[in-house]
Coordinates of C-alpha atoms and ligand atoms in Angstrom, one line a residue:
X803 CA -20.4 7.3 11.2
X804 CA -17.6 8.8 13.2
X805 CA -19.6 8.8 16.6
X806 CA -19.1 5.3 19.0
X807 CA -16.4 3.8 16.4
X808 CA -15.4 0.4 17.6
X809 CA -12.8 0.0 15.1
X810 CA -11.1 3.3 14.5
X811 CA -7.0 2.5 14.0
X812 CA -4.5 3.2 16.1
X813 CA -0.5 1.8 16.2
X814 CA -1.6 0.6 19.7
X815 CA -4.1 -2.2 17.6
X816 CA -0.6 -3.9 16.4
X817 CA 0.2 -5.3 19.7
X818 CA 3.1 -6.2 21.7
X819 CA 4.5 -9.0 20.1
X820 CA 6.9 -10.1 22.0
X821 CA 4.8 -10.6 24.9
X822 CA 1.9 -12.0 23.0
X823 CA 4.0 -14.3 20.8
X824 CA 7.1 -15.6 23.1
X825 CA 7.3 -18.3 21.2
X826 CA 5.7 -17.8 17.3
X827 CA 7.3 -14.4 17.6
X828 CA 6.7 -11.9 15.0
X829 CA 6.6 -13.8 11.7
X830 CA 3.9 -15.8 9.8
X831 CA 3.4 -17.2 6.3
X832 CA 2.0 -15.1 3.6
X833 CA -0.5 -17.3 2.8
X834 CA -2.2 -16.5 5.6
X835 CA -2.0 -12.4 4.8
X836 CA -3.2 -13.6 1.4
X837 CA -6.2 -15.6 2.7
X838 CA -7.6 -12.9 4.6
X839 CA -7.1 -10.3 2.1
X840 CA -8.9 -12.3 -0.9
X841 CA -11.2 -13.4 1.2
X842 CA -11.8 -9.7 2.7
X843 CA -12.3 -8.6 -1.2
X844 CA -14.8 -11.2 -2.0
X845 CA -16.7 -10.5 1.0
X846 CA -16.7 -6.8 0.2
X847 CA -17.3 -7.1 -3.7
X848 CA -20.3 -9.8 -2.8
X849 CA -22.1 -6.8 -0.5
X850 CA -20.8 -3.6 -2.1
X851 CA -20.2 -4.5 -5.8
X852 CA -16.7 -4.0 -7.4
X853 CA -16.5 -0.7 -7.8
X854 CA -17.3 0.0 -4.0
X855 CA -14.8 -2.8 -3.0
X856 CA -11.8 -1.4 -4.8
X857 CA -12.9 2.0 -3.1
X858 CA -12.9 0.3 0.3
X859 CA -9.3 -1.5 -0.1
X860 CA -8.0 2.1 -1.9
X861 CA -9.3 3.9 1.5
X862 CA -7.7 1.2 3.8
X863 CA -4.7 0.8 2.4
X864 CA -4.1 5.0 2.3
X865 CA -5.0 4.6 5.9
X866 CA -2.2 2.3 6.4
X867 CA 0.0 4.4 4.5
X868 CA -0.6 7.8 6.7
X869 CA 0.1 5.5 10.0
X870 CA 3.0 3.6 8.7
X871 CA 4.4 7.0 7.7
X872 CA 4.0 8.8 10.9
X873 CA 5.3 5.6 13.3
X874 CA 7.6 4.2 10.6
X875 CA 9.2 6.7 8.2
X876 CA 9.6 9.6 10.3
X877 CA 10.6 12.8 9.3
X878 CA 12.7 12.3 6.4
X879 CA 14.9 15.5 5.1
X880 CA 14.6 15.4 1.4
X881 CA 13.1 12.8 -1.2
X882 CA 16.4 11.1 -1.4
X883 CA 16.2 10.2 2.6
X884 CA 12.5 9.8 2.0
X885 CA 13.0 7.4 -0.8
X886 CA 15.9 5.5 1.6
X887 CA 13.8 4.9 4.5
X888 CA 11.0 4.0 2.9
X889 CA 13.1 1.7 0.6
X890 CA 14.6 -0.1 3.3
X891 CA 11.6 0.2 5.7
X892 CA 9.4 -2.0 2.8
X893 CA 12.4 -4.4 2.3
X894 CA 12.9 -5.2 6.0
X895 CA 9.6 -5.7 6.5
X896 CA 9.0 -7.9 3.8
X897 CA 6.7 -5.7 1.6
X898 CA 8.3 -5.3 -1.6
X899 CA 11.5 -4.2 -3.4
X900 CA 10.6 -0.4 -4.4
X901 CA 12.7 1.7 -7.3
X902 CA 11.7 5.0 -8.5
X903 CA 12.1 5.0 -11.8
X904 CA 10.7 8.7 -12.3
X905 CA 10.5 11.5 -9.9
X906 CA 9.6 14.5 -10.6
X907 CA 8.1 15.9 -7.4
X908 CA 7.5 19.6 -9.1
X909 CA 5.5 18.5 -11.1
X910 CA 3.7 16.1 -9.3
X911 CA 4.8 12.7 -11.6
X912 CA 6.4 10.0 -10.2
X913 CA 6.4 6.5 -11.2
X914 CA 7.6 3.7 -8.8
X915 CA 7.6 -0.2 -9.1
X916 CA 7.3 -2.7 -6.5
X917 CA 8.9 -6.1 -7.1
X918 CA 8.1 -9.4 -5.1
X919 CA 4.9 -7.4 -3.7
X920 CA 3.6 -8.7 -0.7
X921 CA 0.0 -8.7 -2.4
X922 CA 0.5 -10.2 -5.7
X923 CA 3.6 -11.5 -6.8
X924 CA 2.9 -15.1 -8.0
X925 CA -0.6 -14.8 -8.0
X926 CA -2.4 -16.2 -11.6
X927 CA -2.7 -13.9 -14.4
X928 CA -5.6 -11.6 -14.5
X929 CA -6.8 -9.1 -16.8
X930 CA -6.7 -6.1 -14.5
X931 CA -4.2 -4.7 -11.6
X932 CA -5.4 -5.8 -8.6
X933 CA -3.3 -3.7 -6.2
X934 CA -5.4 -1.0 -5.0
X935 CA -4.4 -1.1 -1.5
X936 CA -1.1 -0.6 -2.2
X937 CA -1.8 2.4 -4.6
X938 CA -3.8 3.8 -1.6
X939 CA -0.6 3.5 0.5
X940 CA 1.8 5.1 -1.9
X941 CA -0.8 8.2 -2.5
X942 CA -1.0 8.4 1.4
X943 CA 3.2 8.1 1.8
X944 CA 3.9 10.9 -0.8
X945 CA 0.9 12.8 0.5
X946 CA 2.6 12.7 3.8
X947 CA 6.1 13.6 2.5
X948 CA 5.1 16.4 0.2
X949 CA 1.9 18.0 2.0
X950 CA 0.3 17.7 -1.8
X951 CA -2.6 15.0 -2.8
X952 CA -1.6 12.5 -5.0
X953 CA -3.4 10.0 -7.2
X954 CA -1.9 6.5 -7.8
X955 CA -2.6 4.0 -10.2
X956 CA -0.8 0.5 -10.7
X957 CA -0.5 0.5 -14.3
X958 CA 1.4 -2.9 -14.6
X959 CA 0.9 -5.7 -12.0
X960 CA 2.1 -9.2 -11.4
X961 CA -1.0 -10.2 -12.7
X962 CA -1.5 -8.6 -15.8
X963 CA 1.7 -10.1 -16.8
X964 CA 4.5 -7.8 -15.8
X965 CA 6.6 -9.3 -13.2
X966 CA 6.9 -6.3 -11.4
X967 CA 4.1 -4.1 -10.1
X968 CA 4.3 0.2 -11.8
X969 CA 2.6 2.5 -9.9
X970 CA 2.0 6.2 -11.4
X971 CA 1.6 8.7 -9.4
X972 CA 0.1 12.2 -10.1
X973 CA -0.1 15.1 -7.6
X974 CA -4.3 16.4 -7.8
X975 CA -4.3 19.5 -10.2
X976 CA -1.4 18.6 -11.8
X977 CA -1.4 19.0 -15.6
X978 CA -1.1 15.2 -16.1
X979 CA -3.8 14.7 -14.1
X980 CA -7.6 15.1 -15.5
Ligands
ZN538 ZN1 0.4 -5.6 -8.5

C-alpha cells in the first residue's frame, strides 16, 4: 500500500494559518479535537475491532511523534535539553504538562506523566488507559532522541482514575522489557 498514496503526511498538510484563518486564527476548542478523535476510534473499532483500532491510533500517533520531533524539537544536545524543549514545546502548544519522573536512558526505562492531556483529562472514568496515541508519540520522540526503539505504555490515565496520565517506557531488548 505505499504505491499512489493520497494521504501520505507531510508538515506541508498543516497549512498556512495565517493566511487561511485571518480572522479565527490558529486556535479552536478542544471539543472539537475530541469529537473527531472519538469518533475516529468508533469508526475504526466498528470496522477493525479493538485490538486493530488501538494498533491504528498507536501507529498514528508515533507518526506524529517522528514529524513533530523533526519540525518541532530539533536537535536537542542532551536529555536535559531534550526534556526542555519538548517540555515547553507540549506546554505551549497546549498538549500536556510533562515531568519525568524516571530516566534512566542506559538502561532504556523511563517513566513520564502527562497532566491536563490534551486527550483525556476530564473525560468519565473507564476501566482501561485510553491513550494510545500518545504512547505512540512518546516511543516515536525518544526513538528519535536516542536512535533506540522504545515501547510505551500508559499505565495510569485520567480515566482509570489517576488524575494524571504515567507512561512507561522501555527501550526493545531491554531487560525490563519481554
Ligand atoms: Zn491518559
Amino acid at each position: 500500500m505505499t504505491e499512489n498514496r493520497k494521504y501520505a503526511f507531510n508538515w506541508n498538510l498543516l497549512g498556512n494559518l495565517e493566511e487561511g484563518r485571518p480572522n479565527l486564527g490558529n486556535q479552536t476548542r478542544l471539543e472539537v479535537y475530541r469529537l473527531m478523535q472519538f469518533c475516529f476510534r468508533d469508526i475504526l473499532e466498528q470496522k477493525f475491532g479493538s485490538d486493530e483500532a488501538d494498533r491504528i491510533f498507536y501507529d498514528a500517533g508515533y507518526l506524529a511523534g517522528s514529524q513533530f520531533y523533526s519540525n518541532v524539537i530539533g536537535n536537542p544536545l542532551d536529555l536535559d535539553d531534550f526534556v526542555r524543549k519538548l517540555q515547553s514545546a507540549l506546554k505551549e502548544l497546549g498538549i500536556g504538562v510533562l515531568r519525568v519522573e524516571e530516566a534512566d536512558l542506559p538502561n532504556g526505562r523511563l517513566v513520564l506523566t502527562v497532566s491536563e492531556d490534551l486527550d483525556c483529562s476530564g473525560l468519565p472514568e473507564l476501566s482501561y488507559e485510553i491513550c494510545t496515541y500518545d504512547e505512540g508519540f512518546i516511543a516515536a520522540l525518544l526513538e528519535s532522541f536516542s536512535g533506540t526503539k522504545f515501547n510505551v505504555k500508559e499505565i495510569d490515565c485520567w480515566c482509570t482514575g489517576d488524575r494524571t496520565c504515567r507512561f512507561l517506557a522501555l527501550a526493545a531488548g531491554s531487560e525490563n522489557n519481554p
